[in-house]
């Protein structure tokens, strides 16, 4: 069978990397070169021409991970070729991950698109500057979700190998893989299927206990400051948003300096209510109470908290690329939770005013509308909005010295497949000649309720909501 597949294998179009059958990535995502507007149009036009020749009867869906809130350039270009483009954010509160409900929506949409009976749909993946870390994670998640690969670490590393290692280091000051692996493990769970819904039970995040944290100031000790980001408890289920929920005040009273001999156990009280996706960031505060040095960061989802504790070892937290050896082998972070009724619904005492610019959220209706594209095509039934997705504003500060995208005169990439040939299943089927028309009708029936940060673009219909 493997020999049979090799015999009939068709070389993918130039400038595209084949991840799996009918799933491709634009090779500009692996480059640090810059294309001007005309060069970028030429680049995309050449790829589209090859795709249309390679898949004469296919339809194309593009998932793009964009920078900021502006409408993406790829949407403007590919809509001219009657290609549907879905724009996703490229991070969540500084982490190269997306909220779990948004990840779930992406996986379901991709699976539906690739599995439509009698059609040979193609999925194209693209990211704008700085988006490679989240794109790599989403690709690994898709391969695991479709059971084409097994092993979260092996799959993630395999995808990351498709680009120079330096690219990940350049785009992410912290190693994001520990948190990304945690979310890939969520995806791999048996109950993370099409009907998965997050738990609506909140938690009270009581405190964090650090055992043997890294030492600063020449080994004298550390002054830890914690920040907690997550779903705004004041937001409604129809308009979820994320914000800074807690921050240690930068005073000597609240941000205590722990001497080396005291660092075998450091307890930091938090007492805030959390639910859903949570980012916990710990920094060391210098003696001037102004300068900071990142200690670690971790992202998790409260649905998977067991026995009211999240135990984190040295390999479970995101740290600077060259800082892992600074963490003693005995390092441990215990995040302790309790009954949410034990704390007020909104904690404001220790949240600095300058960080109160909460990130805006998208309503479940934004993805409910998009799901109709897939669910109507599969069974003709009405879609059901199951993914109340969070969409957040960019909080990363781009380094002006980093010019990303979008051109690289390189030879064709060959995907480094480390799985057995048996996991690649050839799907056959003729393309319905009315497929494009039906998709246009589905898109044309949509209203304008999609928030501006999630845009679905089509050759004849560009939907962008008004806030």
Coordinates of C-alpha atoms in Angstrom, one line a residue:
X1 CA 0.0 0.0 0.0
X2 CA 2.8 2.4 0.8
X3 CA 4.5 1.6 -2.5
X4 CA 1.1 2.2 -4.3
X5 CA 0.8 5.6 -2.7
X6 CA 4.3 6.6 -3.6
X7 CA 3.8 5.6 -7.2
X8 CA 0.7 7.9 -7.5
X9 CA 2.1 10.7 -5.4
X10 CA 1.9 14.1 -7.0
X11 CA 4.4 16.8 -6.1
X12 CA 2.6 19.7 -4.3
X13 CA 2.6 23.1 -5.9
X14 CA 5.7 25.2 -5.5
X15 CA 5.9 27.5 -2.4
X16 CA 3.6 25.2 -0.5
X17 CA 4.6 22.7 2.2
X18 CA 2.3 19.6 2.3
X19 CA 1.5 18.7 5.9
X20 CA -0.9 15.9 5.2
X21 CA -3.3 15.1 2.4
X22 CA -4.9 18.3 1.1
X23 CA -3.4 20.4 4.0
X24 CA -0.7 22.9 2.9
X25 CA 1.2 25.7 4.5
X26 CA 2.5 28.7 2.6
X27 CA 6.3 28.7 2.7
X28 CA 6.4 32.4 3.4
X29 CA 5.5 31.4 7.0
X30 CA 9.0 30.1 7.4
X31 CA 10.8 33.2 6.2
X32 CA 12.1 36.4 7.8
X33 CA 12.3 38.2 4.5
X34 CA 9.8 41.0 3.5
X35 CA 7.7 41.3 0.4
X36 CA 6.3 44.6 -0.7
X37 CA 2.6 44.7 -1.7
X38 CA 3.2 44.0 -5.4
X39 CA 5.6 41.1 -4.7
X40 CA 3.1 39.6 -2.3
X41 CA 0.3 39.7 -4.8
X42 CA 2.6 38.1 -7.4
X43 CA 3.6 35.5 -4.8
X44 CA 0.0 34.6 -4.0
X45 CA -1.2 34.7 -7.6
X46 CA 1.5 32.2 -8.7
X47 CA 0.4 29.8 -5.9
X48 CA -3.3 30.1 -6.7
X49 CA -2.6 29.4 -10.4
X50 CA -0.7 26.2 -9.5
X51 CA -3.4 25.1 -7.0
X52 CA -6.2 25.6 -9.5
X53 CA -4.2 23.5 -12.0
X54 CA -3.3 20.9 -9.4
X55 CA -6.9 20.6 -8.0
X56 CA -9.0 21.6 -10.9
X57 CA -12.3 20.7 -9.3
X58 CA -11.5 21.6 -5.7
X59 CA -12.6 24.3 -3.3
X60 CA -10.1 26.1 -1.0
X61 CA -10.4 27.3 2.5
X62 CA -7.7 29.5 4.1
X63 CA -7.0 29.8 7.8
X64 CA -4.9 32.9 8.6
X65 CA -3.4 33.9 11.9
X66 CA -3.2 37.6 11.7
X67 CA -1.4 40.5 13.3
X68 CA -3.6 43.0 15.2
X69 CA -7.2 43.8 14.4
X70 CA -6.8 45.1 10.9
X71 CA -8.2 43.2 7.9
X72 CA -5.6 40.9 6.5
X73 CA -3.9 41.4 3.2
X74 CA -4.3 37.7 2.2
X75 CA -8.1 38.1 2.6
X76 CA -8.1 41.0 0.1
X77 CA -6.0 39.1 -2.4
X78 CA -7.6 35.6 -2.2
X79 CA -11.2 36.8 -2.1
X80 CA -10.5 37.8 -5.8
X81 CA -10.0 34.1 -6.5
X82 CA -13.3 33.1 -4.8
X83 CA -11.4 31.6 -1.9
X84 CA -12.8 31.8 1.6
X85 CA -10.4 33.1 4.3
X86 CA -10.9 32.9 8.0
X87 CA -8.8 35.2 10.2
X88 CA -7.8 34.1 13.7
X89 CA -5.8 36.0 16.2
X90 CA -2.2 34.9 16.7
X91 CA -2.0 34.9 20.5
X92 CA -3.9 35.0 23.8
X93 CA -2.7 37.4 26.5
X94 CA 0.9 37.2 25.1
X95 CA 0.9 33.3 24.8
X96 CA 1.2 31.8 21.3
X97 CA -2.0 29.8 21.9
X98 CA -5.7 30.4 21.4
X99 CA -8.6 30.0 23.8
X100 CA -9.6 26.3 23.9
X101 CA -13.1 26.9 22.5
X102 CA -11.6 28.7 19.5
X103 CA -9.2 25.8 19.1
X104 CA -12.1 23.4 19.2
X105 CA -13.9 25.4 16.6
X106 CA -10.9 25.5 14.3
X107 CA -10.5 21.7 14.6
X108 CA -14.2 20.9 13.9
X109 CA -14.3 23.3 11.0
X110 CA -11.1 21.8 9.4
X111 CA -12.4 18.3 9.9
X112 CA -15.7 19.1 8.4
X113 CA -14.1 20.9 5.4
X114 CA -11.8 18.0 4.6
X115 CA -14.4 15.3 5.1
X116 CA -17.2 16.5 2.9
X117 CA -18.4 13.5 1.0
X118 CA -17.9 13.6 -2.7
X119 CA -15.7 16.6 -2.6
X120 CA -12.0 17.2 -2.6
X121 CA -11.6 20.3 -0.5
X122 CA -8.2 21.8 0.2
X123 CA -7.1 23.5 3.5
X124 CA -4.4 26.2 3.3
X125 CA -2.7 27.6 6.4
X126 CA -1.1 31.0 6.6
X127 CA 0.2 33.3 9.3
X128 CA 1.3 37.0 9.3
X129 CA 4.4 38.3 11.0
X130 CA 5.1 36.7 14.3
X131 CA 2.4 34.0 13.8
X132 CA 4.5 30.9 13.3
X133 CA 4.4 29.6 16.9
X134 CA 0.6 29.5 17.0
X135 CA 0.4 28.2 13.5
X136 CA 2.8 25.3 14.4
X137 CA 0.6 24.5 17.4
X138 CA -2.6 24.5 15.4
X139 CA -1.1 22.2 12.8
X140 CA 0.0 19.8 15.5
X141 CA -3.4 19.9 17.1
X142 CA -5.1 19.2 13.7
X143 CA -2.9 16.1 13.1
X144 CA -3.6 14.8 16.6
X145 CA -7.4 15.6 16.3
X146 CA -7.6 13.7 13.0
X147 CA -5.6 10.8 14.5
X148 CA -3.0 11.0 11.8
X149 CA -0.3 11.2 14.4
X150 CA 0.1 10.2 18.0
X151 CA 2.3 11.6 20.7
X152 CA 1.9 15.3 21.6
X153 CA 5.6 16.1 22.0
X154 CA 6.7 14.1 18.9
X155 CA 4.0 15.8 16.7
X156 CA 4.8 19.3 17.9
X157 CA 8.5 18.9 17.4
X158 CA 7.9 17.4 14.0
X159 CA 6.0 20.5 12.9
X160 CA 8.5 22.9 14.4
X161 CA 11.2 21.2 12.4
X162 CA 9.7 22.5 9.2
X163 CA 11.1 26.0 9.9
X164 CA 14.5 27.0 11.1
X165 CA 14.8 26.7 14.9
X166 CA 16.0 30.3 15.1
X167 CA 12.6 31.5 13.8
X168 CA 10.8 30.3 16.9
X169 CA 13.5 31.8 19.2
X170 CA 13.2 35.1 17.3
X171 CA 9.4 35.3 17.5
X172 CA 8.9 34.0 21.1
X173 CA 11.2 35.2 23.9
X174 CA 9.9 32.4 26.1
X175 CA 9.8 28.7 25.1
X176 CA 6.1 28.2 24.6
X177 CA 6.2 24.4 24.2
X178 CA 5.2 23.4 27.8
X179 CA 1.9 25.3 27.7
X180 CA 1.4 24.2 24.1
X181 CA 1.9 20.6 25.1
X182 CA -0.6 21.0 27.9
X183 CA -3.2 22.1 25.3
X184 CA -2.3 19.4 22.9
X185 CA -3.0 16.9 25.7
X186 CA -6.4 18.5 26.2
X187 CA -7.0 17.9 22.4
X188 CA -5.9 14.3 22.7
X189 CA -8.4 13.4 25.4
X190 CA -11.1 11.0 24.4
X191 CA -13.9 13.4 25.3
X192 CA -12.6 16.3 23.2
X193 CA -14.8 15.4 20.3
X194 CA -17.4 17.3 18.2
X195 CA -19.8 17.6 21.2
X196 CA -17.2 18.9 23.7
X197 CA -18.2 21.8 25.9
X198 CA -16.2 23.5 28.5
X199 CA -17.2 23.3 32.1
X200 CA -19.1 26.4 33.4
X201 CA -17.8 25.9 36.9
X202 CA -15.6 28.7 38.1
X203 CA -12.7 28.3 40.6
X204 CA -11.3 30.5 43.3
X205 CA -7.5 30.7 42.6
X206 CA -6.3 30.9 46.2
X207 CA -2.5 31.0 46.0
X208 CA 0.6 29.6 44.4
X209 CA 3.3 27.8 46.4
X210 CA 6.8 27.9 44.8
X211 CA 9.4 25.4 45.9
X212 CA 13.0 26.4 45.2
X213 CA 12.3 29.2 42.7
X214 CA 15.2 30.5 40.7
X215 CA 17.5 33.1 42.4
X216 CA 18.2 36.6 41.2
X217 CA 20.4 39.5 42.3
X218 CA 23.6 37.3 42.2
X219 CA 21.9 34.5 44.0
X220 CA 20.6 36.6 47.0
X221 CA 17.0 35.5 46.5
X222 CA 13.9 36.7 44.6
X223 CA 11.0 39.1 44.8
X224 CA 8.1 37.4 42.9
X225 CA 5.3 39.4 41.4
X226 CA 2.3 37.5 40.0
X227 CA -0.2 38.4 37.3
X228 CA -3.3 36.4 36.4
X229 CA -5.1 36.9 33.1
X230 CA -8.4 35.3 32.2
X231 CA -12.1 35.6 31.4
X232 CA -13.6 38.8 32.7
X233 CA -16.0 37.6 35.5
X234 CA -18.2 40.6 34.7
X235 CA -18.6 39.6 31.0
X236 CA -21.6 37.7 29.8
X237 CA -21.6 34.3 28.0
X238 CA -22.7 36.2 24.9
X239 CA -19.8 38.6 25.0
X240 CA -16.8 37.0 26.7
X241 CA -13.6 39.0 27.1
X242 CA -10.3 38.5 28.8
X243 CA -8.5 40.9 31.2
X244 CA -5.9 41.2 33.9
X245 CA -7.6 39.7 36.9
X246 CA -4.9 40.1 39.5
X247 CA -1.5 41.7 40.0
X248 CA 0.7 41.9 43.0
X249 CA 1.2 45.5 43.9
X250 CA 4.8 46.8 43.3
X251 CA 5.5 47.8 46.9
X252 CA 7.9 46.4 49.4
X253 CA 4.9 45.4 51.6
X254 CA 3.2 43.4 48.9
X255 CA 6.2 42.3 46.8
X256 CA 8.4 40.9 49.5
X257 CA 12.0 39.9 48.8
X258 CA 12.8 36.3 49.8
X259 CA 16.3 35.6 50.9
X260 CA 18.0 32.5 49.6
X261 CA 17.5 30.5 52.8
X262 CA 13.7 31.3 52.6
X263 CA 13.2 30.1 49.1
X264 CA 12.6 26.4 49.9
X265 CA 8.9 27.4 50.1
X266 CA 7.4 30.7 48.9
X267 CA 3.6 31.2 49.2
X268 CA 1.9 34.0 47.3
X269 CA -1.8 34.7 48.0
X270 CA -4.0 35.6 45.1
X271 CA -7.7 35.1 45.8
X272 CA -9.4 35.8 42.5
X273 CA -12.1 33.9 40.6
X274 CA -11.0 32.2 37.3
X275 CA -12.8 30.3 34.7
X276 CA -11.8 28.9 31.3
X277 CA -8.4 29.8 29.8
X278 CA -6.0 31.3 32.4
X279 CA -2.5 32.8 31.9
X280 CA -0.4 33.0 35.1
X281 CA 2.8 35.0 34.8
X282 CA 5.5 35.3 37.5
X283 CA 8.3 37.9 37.3
X284 CA 11.1 38.9 39.6
X285 CA 10.9 42.6 40.6
X286 CA 14.2 44.4 41.0
X287 CA 15.1 46.5 44.1
X288 CA 14.0 49.7 42.4
X289 CA 10.4 48.2 42.2
X290 CA 10.3 49.1 38.5
X291 CA 12.5 46.8 36.5
X292 CA 11.3 43.2 36.0
X293 CA 12.7 39.9 34.8
X294 CA 10.4 37.2 33.7
X295 CA 10.5 34.1 35.8
X296 CA 8.0 31.8 34.1
X297 CA 4.6 31.8 32.5
X298 CA 1.9 29.1 32.2
X299 CA -1.4 28.8 30.4
X300 CA -4.1 26.3 31.4
X301 CA -7.9 25.7 31.2
X302 CA -9.9 25.3 34.4
X303 CA -12.1 22.5 32.9
X304 CA -9.1 20.1 33.4
X305 CA -8.3 21.1 37.0
X306 CA -8.5 18.0 39.3
X307 CA -8.6 17.9 43.1
X308 CA -8.3 21.7 43.2
X309 CA -4.6 21.7 42.4
X310 CA -2.4 22.3 39.3
X311 CA 1.0 20.8 39.9
X312 CA 3.8 22.3 37.7
X313 CA 7.4 21.1 37.6
X314 CA 10.4 22.7 35.9
X315 CA 9.4 21.2 32.5
X316 CA 5.8 22.3 32.8
X317 CA 6.3 26.1 32.7
X318 CA 7.3 28.5 29.9
X319 CA 10.7 30.1 30.6
X320 CA 13.3 32.1 28.7
X321 CA 15.2 29.9 26.2
X322 CA 18.4 30.1 28.1
X323 CA 16.9 30.1 31.6
X324 CA 15.9 26.5 32.2
X325 CA 19.2 25.7 33.9
X326 CA 18.6 28.5 36.4
X327 CA 15.7 26.6 37.8
X328 CA 16.8 24.0 40.4
X329 CA 15.7 20.5 39.7
X330 CA 13.5 20.6 42.8
X331 CA 11.5 23.5 41.5
X332 CA 7.8 23.1 41.8
X333 CA 4.8 25.4 41.5
X334 CA 1.5 24.3 43.2
X335 CA -1.5 26.4 42.1
X336 CA -4.2 25.9 44.6
X337 CA -7.9 26.4 44.0
X338 CA -11.1 26.3 46.2
X339 CA -14.8 27.1 46.2
X340 CA -15.4 30.2 44.1
X341 CA -17.9 31.5 46.5
X342 CA -15.1 32.1 48.9
X343 CA -13.9 35.2 47.0
X344 CA -15.7 38.2 45.5
X345 CA -16.8 37.9 41.9
X346 CA -14.5 40.8 40.9
X347 CA -11.1 41.4 42.6
X348 CA -9.9 45.0 42.1
X349 CA -7.7 45.8 45.0
X350 CA -4.5 44.6 43.5
X351 CA -5.1 45.4 39.8
X352 CA -3.1 48.5 38.7
X353 CA -5.2 50.9 36.8
X354 CA -2.8 51.1 33.8
X355 CA -3.4 47.4 33.1
X356 CA -7.2 47.7 33.1
X357 CA -7.5 47.9 29.3
X358 CA -9.4 44.6 29.1
X359 CA -9.3 42.8 25.9
X360 CA -12.4 42.6 23.9
X361 CA -14.1 39.4 23.3
X362 CA -16.1 37.8 20.5
X363 CA -19.6 36.4 21.0
X364 CA -20.4 32.7 20.3
X365 CA -22.6 34.0 17.5
X366 CA -19.5 34.9 15.5
X367 CA -18.4 31.3 15.1
X368 CA -22.0 30.0 15.0
X369 CA -22.4 31.9 11.8
X370 CA -19.2 30.5 10.4
X371 CA -20.1 26.9 11.4
X372 CA -23.1 27.1 9.1
X373 CA -20.7 27.0 6.2
X374 CA -19.6 23.5 7.3
X375 CA -22.6 22.0 9.0
X376 CA -25.0 23.0 6.2
X377 CA -22.7 21.5 3.6
X378 CA -22.4 18.2 5.6
X379 CA -26.0 17.4 6.4
X380 CA -28.2 20.3 5.4
X381 CA -29.2 20.8 9.0
X382 CA -29.1 24.0 11.0
X383 CA -25.8 24.6 12.8
X384 CA -25.6 24.8 16.5
X385 CA -23.3 27.4 18.1
X386 CA -21.1 25.4 20.5
X387 CA -18.0 27.5 20.6
X388 CA -18.2 30.7 22.6
X389 CA -14.9 31.8 21.3
X390 CA -12.7 34.4 22.9
X391 CA -11.0 36.9 20.7
X392 CA -8.5 39.2 22.2
X393 CA -6.6 42.3 21.2
X394 CA -2.9 42.0 20.5
X395 CA -0.9 42.5 23.7
X396 CA 2.5 41.6 22.2
X397 CA 4.9 44.5 21.5
X398 CA 6.5 43.9 18.1
X399 CA 10.2 44.5 17.9
X400 CA 10.7 47.1 15.2
X401 CA 14.0 45.4 14.4
X402 CA 12.2 42.2 13.4
X403 CA 11.0 42.3 9.9
X404 CA 8.9 39.3 9.2
X405 CA 7.5 37.7 6.1
X406 CA 7.1 36.9 3.3
X407 CA 9.6 35.8 0.7
X408 CA 12.3 33.2 0.6
X409 CA 14.0 31.9 -2.4
X410 CA 14.4 28.4 -1.2
X411 CA 13.9 25.0 -2.7
X412 CA 10.7 23.2 -2.2
X413 CA 10.2 22.0 1.3
X414 CA 9.6 18.3 1.9
X415 CA 7.5 17.7 5.1
X416 CA 9.6 15.6 7.5
X417 CA 7.1 12.9 8.2
X418 CA 8.0 10.8 11.2
X419 CA 4.8 8.8 11.3
X420 CA 4.1 5.5 9.5
X421 CA 2.7 5.5 6.1
X422 CA -0.4 3.8 7.4
X423 CA -1.8 7.0 8.9
X424 CA -2.1 8.7 5.6
X425 CA -5.4 7.7 4.1
X426 CA -6.2 8.6 0.5
X427 CA -9.7 10.1 0.1
X428 CA -11.4 9.9 -3.2
X429 CA -14.4 11.6 -4.6
X430 CA -15.6 13.9 -7.3
X431 CA -16.2 17.5 -6.7
X432 CA -19.8 18.6 -6.9
X433 CA -20.0 21.1 -9.7
X434 CA -22.5 23.2 -7.7
X435 CA -20.2 23.3 -4.6
X436 CA -19.0 26.9 -5.1
X437 CA -22.5 28.2 -5.8
X438 CA -23.9 26.6 -2.7
X439 CA -21.1 28.0 -0.6
X440 CA -21.8 31.4 -1.9
X441 CA -25.4 31.1 -1.0
X442 CA -24.5 30.0 2.5
X443 CA -22.2 32.9 2.9
X444 CA -24.6 35.3 1.3
X445 CA -27.3 34.4 3.9
X446 CA -25.1 35.4 6.8
X447 CA -25.8 38.6 8.7
X448 CA -23.2 41.1 10.0
X449 CA -22.9 39.8 13.5
X450 CA -19.3 38.7 13.3
X451 CA -17.0 40.9 15.4
X452 CA -14.4 42.7 13.4
X453 CA -11.5 40.6 14.8
X454 CA -12.9 37.4 13.1
X455 CA -13.4 38.0 9.5
X456 CA -14.7 35.5 6.9
X457 CA -13.9 36.7 3.4
X458 CA -15.2 35.2 0.1
X459 CA -14.9 36.3 -3.5
X460 CA -18.4 37.6 -3.6
X461 CA -19.1 38.4 0.0
X462 CA -16.8 40.0 2.6
X463 CA -18.3 39.8 6.1
X464 CA -16.9 42.2 8.7
X465 CA -19.0 43.2 11.6
X466 CA -19.5 46.7 13.0
X467 CA -18.8 46.9 16.7

